[in-house]
mmCIF file of C-alpha atoms and ligand atoms in Angstrom:
data_model
loop_
_atom_site.group_PDB
_atom_site.id
_atom_site.type_symbol
_atom_site.label_atom_id
_atom_site.label_comp_id
_atom_site.label_asym_id
_atom_site.label_seq_id
_atom_site.Cartn_x
_atom_site.Cartn_y
_atom_site.Cartn_z
ATOM 1 C CA UNK A 1 221.707 115.674 -19.601
ATOM 2 C CA UNK A 2 222.078 111.880 -20.060
ATOM 3 C CA UNK A 3 225.338 110.458 -21.320
ATOM 4 C CA UNK A 4 224.954 110.056 -25.084
ATOM 5 C CA UNK A 5 227.776 107.577 -25.550
ATOM 6 C CA UNK A 6 230.013 110.111 -27.298
ATOM 7 C CA UNK A 7 232.200 111.412 -24.489
ATOM 8 C CA UNK A 8 233.427 108.147 -23.036
ATOM 9 C CA UNK A 9 235.381 108.898 -19.865
ATOM 10 C CA UNK A 10 239.029 107.803 -19.918
ATOM 11 C CA UNK A 11 239.716 104.405 -18.383
ATOM 12 C CA UNK A 12 242.851 104.340 -16.232
ATOM 13 C CA UNK A 13 244.446 101.917 -13.821
ATOM 14 C CA UNK A 14 242.350 103.459 -11.055
ATOM 15 C CA UNK A 15 239.006 102.992 -12.783
ATOM 16 C CA UNK A 16 236.681 100.747 -10.809
ATOM 17 C CA UNK A 17 235.063 98.006 -12.853
ATOM 18 C CA UNK A 18 231.522 96.647 -12.583
ATOM 19 C CA UNK A 19 229.510 94.773 -15.161
ATOM 20 C CA UNK A 20 226.751 92.343 -15.952
ATOM 21 C CA UNK A 21 226.870 88.604 -16.633
ATOM 22 C CA UNK A 22 224.113 86.834 -18.545
ATOM 23 C CA UNK A 23 223.567 84.630 -21.593
ATOM 24 C CA UNK A 24 222.739 86.139 -24.010
ATOM 25 C CA UNK A 25 223.640 89.674 -22.959
ATOM 26 C CA UNK A 26 223.382 91.796 -26.127
ATOM 27 C CA UNK A 27 219.855 92.976 -25.265
ATOM 28 C CA UNK A 28 220.807 94.337 -21.824
ATOM 29 C CA UNK A 29 219.986 98.014 -21.229
ATOM 30 C CA UNK A 30 222.028 98.127 -18.013
ATOM 31 C CA UNK A 31 225.373 99.225 -19.563
ATOM 32 C CA UNK A 32 223.645 102.301 -21.062
ATOM 33 C CA UNK A 33 221.940 103.195 -17.765
ATOM 34 C CA UNK A 34 224.876 102.553 -15.444
ATOM 35 C CA UNK A 35 227.582 104.211 -17.565
ATOM 36 C CA UNK A 36 225.363 107.288 -17.949
ATOM 37 C CA UNK A 37 224.921 107.451 -14.174
ATOM 38 C CA UNK A 38 228.644 106.984 -13.416
ATOM 39 C CA UNK A 39 229.517 109.739 -15.891
ATOM 40 C CA UNK A 40 226.879 112.135 -14.542
ATOM 41 C CA UNK A 41 228.020 111.484 -10.958
ATOM 42 C CA UNK A 42 231.664 112.021 -12.043
ATOM 43 C CA UNK A 43 232.584 108.621 -10.625
ATOM 44 C CA UNK A 44 235.564 106.777 -12.094
ATOM 45 C CA UNK A 45 233.687 103.540 -12.821
ATOM 46 C CA UNK A 46 233.032 101.574 -15.977
ATOM 47 C CA UNK A 47 230.251 99.018 -16.546
ATOM 48 C CA UNK A 48 230.779 96.202 -19.048
ATOM 49 C CA UNK A 49 228.569 93.398 -20.418
ATOM 50 C CA UNK A 50 229.816 89.778 -20.391
ATOM 51 C CA UNK A 51 228.142 86.863 -22.183
ATOM 52 C CA UNK A 52 228.756 83.931 -19.838
ATOM 53 C CA UNK A 53 227.585 80.442 -20.858
ATOM 54 C CA UNK A 54 226.137 78.429 -17.946
ATOM 55 C CA UNK A 55 229.057 75.963 -17.843
ATOM 56 C CA UNK A 56 231.508 78.871 -17.431
ATOM 57 C CA UNK A 57 229.677 80.544 -14.532
ATOM 58 C CA UNK A 58 231.812 79.242 -11.657
ATOM 59 C CA UNK A 59 235.112 80.076 -13.357
ATOM 60 C CA UNK A 60 233.858 83.539 -14.282
ATOM 61 C CA UNK A 61 232.585 84.336 -10.781
ATOM 62 C CA UNK A 62 235.944 83.386 -9.290
ATOM 63 C CA UNK A 63 237.648 85.391 -12.029
ATOM 64 C CA UNK A 64 235.632 88.514 -11.144
ATOM 65 C CA UNK A 65 236.644 88.001 -7.522
ATOM 66 C CA UNK A 66 240.286 87.670 -8.554
ATOM 67 C CA UNK A 67 240.200 90.621 -10.944
ATOM 68 C CA UNK A 68 239.071 92.968 -8.199
ATOM 69 C CA UNK A 69 235.694 93.952 -9.646
ATOM 70 C CA UNK A 70 233.685 96.263 -7.365
ATOM 71 C CA UNK A 71 230.544 94.293 -8.149
ATOM 72 C CA UNK A 72 228.342 93.072 -10.943
ATOM 73 C CA UNK A 73 224.787 92.490 -12.047
ATOM 74 C CA UNK A 74 223.482 89.029 -12.805
ATOM 75 C CA UNK A 75 220.775 88.272 -15.320
ATOM 76 C CA UNK A 76 219.095 85.300 -17.000
ATOM 77 C CA UNK A 77 220.020 82.417 -16.795
ATOM 78 C CA UNK A 78 222.338 82.854 -13.773
ATOM 79 C CA UNK A 79 220.135 84.559 -11.166
ATOM 80 C CA UNK A 80 219.550 81.356 -9.164
ATOM 81 C CA UNK A 81 222.531 79.202 -10.134
ATOM 82 C CA UNK A 82 224.973 81.843 -8.875
ATOM 83 C CA UNK A 83 223.638 81.682 -5.310
ATOM 84 C CA UNK A 84 225.795 78.792 -4.014
ATOM 85 C CA UNK A 85 228.905 80.431 -5.504
ATOM 86 C CA UNK A 86 228.584 83.515 -3.290
ATOM 87 C CA UNK A 87 229.885 84.020 0.261
ATOM 88 C CA UNK A 88 226.772 85.646 1.699
ATOM 89 C CA UNK A 89 223.219 86.503 0.682
ATOM 90 C CA UNK A 90 221.336 89.601 1.713
ATOM 91 C CA UNK A 91 217.735 89.023 2.877
ATOM 92 C CA UNK A 92 216.508 90.486 -0.428
ATOM 93 C CA UNK A 93 218.256 87.723 -2.411
ATOM 94 C CA UNK A 94 217.600 84.902 0.029
ATOM 95 C CA UNK A 95 213.847 85.619 0.077
ATOM 96 C CA UNK A 96 213.641 86.129 -3.685
ATOM 97 C CA UNK A 97 215.598 82.930 -4.349
ATOM 98 C CA UNK A 98 217.575 84.927 -6.893
ATOM 99 C CA UNK A 99 220.501 87.353 -7.106
ATOM 100 C CA UNK A 100 220.655 90.255 -9.552
ATOM 101 C CA UNK A 101 223.417 92.301 -7.903
ATOM 102 C CA UNK A 102 226.715 91.281 -6.317
ATOM 103 C CA UNK A 103 228.981 93.496 -4.258
ATOM 104 C CA UNK A 104 232.620 92.507 -3.926
ATOM 105 C CA UNK A 105 234.199 93.347 -0.585
ATOM 106 C CA UNK A 106 237.833 92.214 -0.499
ATOM 107 C CA UNK A 107 237.529 88.707 -1.857
ATOM 108 C CA UNK A 108 233.999 88.203 -0.504
ATOM 109 C CA UNK A 109 230.971 88.194 -2.787
ATOM 110 C CA UNK A 110 227.648 89.348 -1.324
ATOM 111 C CA UNK A 111 224.445 88.719 -3.265
ATOM 112 C CA UNK A 112 221.473 91.092 -3.333
ATOM 113 C CA UNK A 113 218.222 91.278 -5.232
ATOM 114 C CA UNK A 114 217.248 94.834 -6.143
ATOM 115 C CA UNK A 115 214.396 93.826 -8.518
ATOM 116 C CA UNK A 116 211.828 93.506 -5.733
ATOM 117 C CA UNK A 117 212.795 96.707 -3.958
ATOM 118 C CA UNK A 118 212.908 98.402 -7.365
ATOM 119 C CA UNK A 119 209.278 97.403 -7.804
ATOM 120 C CA UNK A 120 208.341 98.999 -4.465
ATOM 121 C CA UNK A 121 210.134 102.228 -5.464
ATOM 122 C CA UNK A 122 208.385 102.270 -8.864
ATOM 123 C CA UNK A 123 204.946 101.609 -7.334
ATOM 124 C CA UNK A 124 205.366 104.615 -5.090
ATOM 125 C CA UNK A 125 206.948 106.989 -7.566
ATOM 126 C CA UNK A 126 204.827 106.126 -10.598
ATOM 127 C CA UNK A 127 201.485 105.045 -9.143
ATOM 128 C CA UNK A 128 201.615 106.569 -5.662
ATOM 129 C CA UNK A 129 200.897 103.052 -4.358
ATOM 130 C CA UNK A 130 202.033 101.818 -0.941
ATOM 131 C CA UNK A 131 201.325 98.165 -0.026
ATOM 132 C CA UNK A 132 198.909 97.900 2.875
ATOM 133 C CA UNK A 133 195.979 95.805 4.056
ATOM 134 C CA UNK A 134 194.171 95.695 0.685
ATOM 135 C CA UNK A 135 194.581 92.694 -1.605
ATOM 136 C CA UNK A 136 197.270 92.711 -4.285
ATOM 137 C CA UNK A 137 196.590 90.460 -7.268
ATOM 138 C CA UNK A 138 199.818 89.060 -8.731
ATOM 139 C CA UNK A 139 199.572 87.434 -12.162
ATOM 140 C CA UNK A 140 202.398 84.932 -12.673
ATOM 141 C CA UNK A 141 204.577 82.831 -10.410
ATOM 142 C CA UNK A 142 208.052 82.817 -11.970
ATOM 143 C CA UNK A 143 211.289 84.390 -10.762
ATOM 144 C CA UNK A 144 210.113 87.994 -11.100
ATOM 145 C CA UNK A 145 206.926 87.184 -9.165
ATOM 146 C CA UNK A 146 208.845 85.616 -6.299
ATOM 147 C CA UNK A 147 211.199 88.606 -5.919
ATOM 148 C CA UNK A 148 208.323 91.058 -6.216
ATOM 149 C CA UNK A 149 206.119 89.190 -3.745
ATOM 150 C CA UNK A 150 208.940 88.948 -1.182
ATOM 151 C CA UNK A 151 209.489 92.715 -1.429
ATOM 152 C CA UNK A 152 205.730 93.377 -1.174
ATOM 153 C CA UNK A 153 205.621 91.265 2.013
ATOM 154 C CA UNK A 154 208.564 93.197 3.487
ATOM 155 C CA UNK A 155 206.889 96.476 2.500
ATOM 156 C CA UNK A 156 203.772 95.591 4.508
ATOM 157 C CA UNK A 157 201.360 93.926 2.085
ATOM 158 C CA UNK A 158 198.568 92.333 4.132
ATOM 159 C CA UNK A 159 197.039 90.106 1.479
ATOM 160 C CA UNK A 160 198.358 88.758 -1.825
ATOM 161 C CA UNK A 161 196.504 86.571 -4.315
ATOM 162 C CA UNK A 162 198.901 84.759 -6.693
ATOM 163 C CA UNK A 163 197.184 83.794 -9.894
ATOM 164 C CA UNK A 164 199.132 81.605 -12.312
ATOM 165 C CA UNK A 165 198.667 79.268 -15.254
ATOM 166 C CA UNK A 166 200.508 76.486 -13.373
ATOM 167 C CA UNK A 167 199.030 76.303 -9.902
ATOM 168 C CA UNK A 168 201.973 74.359 -8.421
ATOM 169 C CA UNK A 169 204.322 77.274 -9.122
ATOM 170 C CA UNK A 170 201.982 79.632 -7.238
ATOM 171 C CA UNK A 171 201.850 77.174 -4.311
ATOM 172 C CA UNK A 172 205.615 77.006 -4.242
ATOM 173 C CA UNK A 173 205.899 80.805 -3.788
ATOM 174 C CA UNK A 174 203.092 80.773 -1.204
ATOM 175 C CA UNK A 175 204.911 78.150 0.832
ATOM 176 C CA UNK A 176 208.263 80.006 0.662
ATOM 177 C CA UNK A 177 206.623 83.290 1.746
ATOM 178 C CA UNK A 178 204.431 81.759 4.482
ATOM 179 C CA UNK A 179 207.457 80.522 6.384
ATOM 180 C CA UNK A 180 209.374 83.791 5.965
ATOM 181 C CA UNK A 181 206.641 86.443 6.156
ATOM 182 C CA UNK A 182 203.730 84.952 8.140
ATOM 183 C CA UNK A 183 202.076 88.376 8.585
ATOM 184 C CA UNK A 184 201.100 88.404 4.901
ATOM 185 C CA UNK A 185 198.096 86.276 3.960
ATOM 186 C CA UNK A 186 198.736 84.545 0.640
ATOM 187 C CA UNK A 187 196.133 82.779 -1.492
ATOM 188 C CA UNK A 188 196.513 81.156 -4.894
ATOM 189 C CA UNK A 189 194.243 80.826 -7.915
ATOM 190 C CA UNK A 190 194.409 79.396 -11.395
ATOM 191 C CA UNK A 191 194.676 82.027 -14.143
ATOM 192 C CA UNK A 192 191.761 80.645 -16.154
ATOM 193 C CA UNK A 193 189.546 80.549 -13.061
ATOM 194 C CA UNK A 194 190.071 84.106 -11.814
ATOM 195 C CA UNK A 195 186.708 85.392 -10.641
ATOM 196 C CA UNK A 196 185.089 88.811 -10.885
ATOM 197 C CA UNK A 197 184.915 88.864 -7.079
ATOM 198 C CA UNK A 198 188.703 88.322 -6.814
ATOM 199 C CA UNK A 199 189.340 91.167 -9.260
ATOM 200 C CA UNK A 200 186.875 93.478 -7.472
ATOM 201 C CA UNK A 201 188.702 92.883 -4.168
ATOM 202 C CA UNK A 202 192.108 93.938 -5.568
ATOM 203 C CA UNK A 203 193.723 97.339 -5.044
ATOM 204 C CA UNK A 204 196.653 96.563 -7.358
ATOM 205 C CA UNK A 205 197.041 94.210 -10.286
ATOM 206 C CA UNK A 206 200.677 93.282 -10.859
ATOM 207 C CA UNK A 207 201.606 91.419 -14.030
ATOM 208 C CA UNK A 208 204.803 89.415 -13.578
ATOM 209 C CA UNK A 209 204.369 87.109 -16.582
ATOM 210 C CA UNK A 210 206.288 87.652 -19.780
ATOM 211 C CA UNK A 211 203.009 88.117 -21.670
ATOM 212 C CA UNK A 212 202.945 91.506 -23.380
ATOM 213 C CA UNK A 213 206.612 91.551 -24.432
ATOM 214 C CA UNK A 214 205.565 90.743 -27.987
ATOM 215 C CA UNK A 215 202.145 92.349 -27.772
ATOM 216 C CA UNK A 216 200.390 89.240 -26.398
ATOM 217 C CA UNK A 217 197.162 89.743 -24.461
ATOM 218 C CA UNK A 218 196.630 88.049 -21.106
ATOM 219 C CA UNK A 219 193.374 86.211 -21.506
ATOM 220 C CA UNK A 220 191.007 85.653 -18.587
ATOM 221 C CA UNK A 221 191.524 89.093 -17.030
ATOM 222 C CA UNK A 222 188.577 91.459 -17.266
ATOM 223 C CA UNK A 223 190.173 94.756 -16.298
ATOM 224 C CA UNK A 224 186.774 96.444 -16.078
ATOM 225 C CA UNK A 225 186.035 94.279 -13.004
ATOM 226 C CA UNK A 226 188.778 96.027 -11.012
ATOM 227 C CA UNK A 227 187.480 98.659 -8.584
ATOM 228 C CA UNK A 228 187.721 102.286 -9.773
ATOM 229 C CA UNK A 229 190.431 102.959 -7.174
ATOM 230 C CA UNK A 230 192.674 100.101 -8.412
ATOM 231 C CA UNK A 231 196.071 100.538 -10.068
ATOM 232 C CA UNK A 232 197.970 98.325 -12.478
ATOM 233 C CA UNK A 233 201.693 97.652 -12.755
ATOM 234 C CA UNK A 234 203.020 95.614 -15.671
ATOM 235 C CA UNK A 235 206.605 94.391 -15.075
ATOM 236 C CA UNK A 236 207.053 93.881 -18.804
ATOM 237 C CA UNK A 237 209.104 96.759 -20.152
ATOM 238 C CA UNK A 238 208.645 97.967 -23.660
ATOM 239 C CA UNK A 239 209.024 101.212 -25.573
ATOM 240 C CA UNK A 240 205.292 101.778 -25.538
ATOM 241 C CA UNK A 241 202.340 100.726 -23.401
ATOM 242 C CA UNK A 242 201.778 96.954 -23.221
ATOM 243 C CA UNK A 243 198.325 95.622 -24.238
ATOM 244 C CA UNK A 244 197.490 95.210 -20.533
ATOM 245 C CA UNK A 245 198.463 98.801 -19.731
ATOM 246 C CA UNK A 246 196.454 100.011 -22.731
ATOM 247 C CA UNK A 247 193.355 98.150 -21.569
ATOM 248 C CA UNK A 248 193.720 99.526 -18.048
ATOM 249 C CA UNK A 249 194.092 103.102 -19.276
ATOM 250 C CA UNK A 250 190.978 102.669 -21.427
ATOM 251 C CA UNK A 251 189.145 101.754 -18.207
ATOM 252 C CA UNK A 252 190.635 104.835 -16.454
ATOM 253 C CA UNK A 253 192.820 102.631 -14.220
ATOM 254 C CA UNK A 254 196.247 104.265 -13.631
ATOM 255 C CA UNK A 255 198.768 101.904 -15.226
ATOM 256 C CA UNK A 256 202.439 101.804 -16.244
ATOM 257 C CA UNK A 257 204.874 99.297 -17.726
ATOM 258 C CA UNK A 258 208.063 98.005 -16.086
ATOM 259 C CA UNK A 259 210.561 100.665 -17.216
ATOM 260 C CA UNK A 260 210.401 102.428 -13.835
ATOM 261 C CA UNK A 261 211.208 99.168 -12.034
ATOM 262 C CA UNK A 262 214.130 98.508 -14.382
ATOM 263 C CA UNK A 263 215.503 101.971 -13.618
ATOM 264 C CA UNK A 264 214.892 101.659 -9.865
ATOM 265 C CA UNK A 265 216.647 98.257 -9.607
ATOM 266 C CA UNK A 266 219.617 99.812 -11.432
ATOM 267 C CA UNK A 267 219.668 102.822 -9.109
ATOM 268 C CA UNK A 268 219.625 100.532 -6.064
ATOM 269 C CA UNK A 269 222.528 98.481 -7.482
ATOM 270 C CA UNK A 270 224.460 101.723 -8.129
ATOM 271 C CA UNK A 271 224.011 102.640 -4.465
ATOM 272 C CA UNK A 272 225.154 99.178 -3.299
ATOM 273 C CA UNK A 273 228.402 99.485 -5.300
ATOM 274 C CA UNK A 274 229.223 103.155 -4.771
ATOM 275 C CA UNK A 275 227.535 104.029 -1.468
ATOM 276 C CA UNK A 276 225.985 107.035 -3.240
ATOM 277 C CA UNK A 277 222.498 107.685 -4.563
ATOM 278 C CA UNK A 278 222.342 107.476 -8.343
ATOM 279 C CA UNK A 279 221.994 110.925 -9.930
ATOM 280 C CA UNK A 280 218.326 111.749 -10.229
ATOM 281 C CA UNK A 281 216.707 110.945 -13.577
ATOM 282 C CA UNK A 282 219.933 110.059 -15.411
ATOM 283 C CA UNK A 283 219.266 106.332 -15.923
ATOM 284 C CA UNK A 284 215.711 107.048 -17.035
ATOM 285 C CA UNK A 285 216.956 109.777 -19.368
ATOM 286 C CA UNK A 286 219.510 107.401 -20.906
ATOM 287 C CA UNK A 287 216.791 104.819 -21.599
ATOM 288 C CA UNK A 288 214.425 107.420 -23.048
ATOM 289 C CA UNK A 289 217.269 108.632 -25.244
ATOM 290 C CA UNK A 290 217.910 105.199 -26.809
ATOM 291 C CA UNK A 291 214.194 104.385 -27.030
ATOM 292 C CA UNK A 292 213.553 107.521 -29.079
ATOM 293 C CA UNK A 293 216.661 107.395 -31.241
HETATM 294 P P1 NAP B 1 209.797 83.253 -15.665
HETATM 295 O O1 NAP B 1 210.462 82.857 -14.402
HETATM 296 O O2 NAP B 1 210.039 82.466 -16.900
HETATM 297 O O3 NAP B 1 208.190 83.251 -15.370
HETATM 298 C C1 NAP B 1 207.274 83.473 -16.403
HETATM 299 C C2 NAP B 1 205.856 83.549 -15.851
HETATM 300 O O4 NAP B 1 204.996 83.856 -16.951
HETATM 301 C C3 NAP B 1 205.334 82.260 -15.222
HETATM 302 O O5 NAP B 1 204.434 82.562 -14.195
HETATM 303 C C4 NAP B 1 204.584 81.607 -16.405
HETATM 304 O O6 NAP B 1 203.541 80.745 -15.997
HETATM 305 C C5 NAP B 1 203.975 82.844 -17.048
HETATM 306 N N1 NAP B 1 203.665 82.594 -18.451
HETATM 307 C C6 NAP B 1 204.541 82.490 -19.483
HETATM 308 N N2 NAP B 1 203.868 82.270 -20.638
HETATM 309 C C7 NAP B 1 202.549 82.227 -20.318
HETATM 310 C C8 NAP B 1 201.348 82.020 -21.077
HETATM 311 N N3 NAP B 1 201.376 81.826 -22.394
HETATM 312 N N4 NAP B 1 200.158 82.056 -20.420
HETATM 313 C C9 NAP B 1 200.101 82.249 -19.087
HETATM 314 N N5 NAP B 1 201.212 82.453 -18.310
HETATM 315 C C10 NAP B 1 202.416 82.434 -18.929
HETATM 316 O O7 NAP B 1 210.127 84.757 -16.065
HETATM 317 P P2 NAP B 1 210.501 85.942 -15.043
HETATM 318 O O8 NAP B 1 211.980 85.980 -14.861
HETATM 319 O O9 NAP B 1 209.632 85.818 -13.863
HETATM 320 O O10 NAP B 1 210.140 87.257 -15.917
HETATM 321 C C11 NAP B 1 208.790 87.562 -16.205
HETATM 322 C C12 NAP B 1 208.700 88.937 -16.842
HETATM 323 O O11 NAP B 1 209.100 89.946 -15.913
HETATM 324 C C13 NAP B 1 209.590 89.125 -18.077
HETATM 325 O O12 NAP B 1 208.853 89.836 -19.047
HETATM 326 C C14 NAP B 1 210.735 89.989 -17.567
HETATM 327 O O13 NAP B 1 211.310 90.796 -18.588
HETATM 328 C C15 NAP B 1 209.978 90.843 -16.555
HETATM 329 N N6 NAP B 1 210.869 91.447 -15.562
HETATM 330 C C16 NAP B 1 210.912 92.803 -15.508
HETATM 331 C C17 NAP B 1 211.734 93.425 -14.592
HETATM 332 C C18 NAP B 1 211.764 94.932 -14.555
HETATM 333 O O14 NAP B 1 212.736 95.481 -14.028
HETATM 334 N N7 NAP B 1 210.745 95.601 -15.066
HETATM 335 C C19 NAP B 1 212.525 92.666 -13.714
HETATM 336 C C20 NAP B 1 212.448 91.270 -13.780
HETATM 337 C C21 NAP B 1 211.612 90.664 -14.723
HETATM 338 P P3 NAP B 1 203.826 79.189 -15.648
HETATM 339 O O15 NAP B 1 204.327 79.168 -14.219
HETATM 340 O O16 NAP B 1 202.498 78.560 -15.812
HETATM 341 O O17 NAP B 1 204.844 78.701 -16.638
#
């Protein structure tokens, strides 16, 4: 049973504190997910949201260190700017060029990125997809693409085609990945020049652009050109299917939106802070609960 926000556990002097910093922060679903999981796991933790303006970031990070936080999540616009303020970066954050989770050990701050690994977990659990030798077509070349592509490389992807509106941004990710993960072949293409042949050769289409959040279509992608065995993952999370997911399902291509990745990145952060697996299904249940209320 997910935590419904009514039986708030008592906060005492022993309660461990974690939270999320971003700007703005009101929209964040993480407090709902994490507090539900802490309550279900009977862990004496509390998770709080903090709106932190960019010019306050350094003072706040040092404050969290001084206040003895167990850790915190980091969201837009601080995912990259926080990196030089930390003591150490895990490979996941270094490769992604972004931090979304920090663990505090003593007065040391260690940065992780659980978004990419959350994607790998969601691909397996929701689409039964494991990266291998077949081409993965990534639409977009922003922060989410870079974290996702780094995790795909680590998970064994043999070939990735990055297709973006601005070709330079795709080249920049290709160059960062080539030096770090040379086993993965990476090509780039312009979004408005994506060919039928490139779609036909793809086993997974991964949307990492923000298109779809407000119902926007992604032009230039003819889903019906994907092979019948292909799958589609849309990182955009919304209450219902995104237009891209809808089109894929109409073509009998298994497809889901980014809710599973959001949950999986949260579960991985929970494990980093507590050392325990997050209770099964609780974060997802908490999100479903607010989405349907
Ligand atoms: P970002 O760094 O701003 O990148 C945005 C990307 O979208 C860029 O590749 C950009 O292309 C492309 N784009 C934007 N508007 C476009 C348009 N009109 N036509 C074509 N391409 C367009 O954003 P981000 O941080 O990567 O986030 C992207 C999405 O991923 C967001 O919806 C975010 O919520 C989602 N996300 C989901 C999860 C999850 O857990 N499910 C985690 C992280 C992010 P250009 O390079 O040409 O500008």
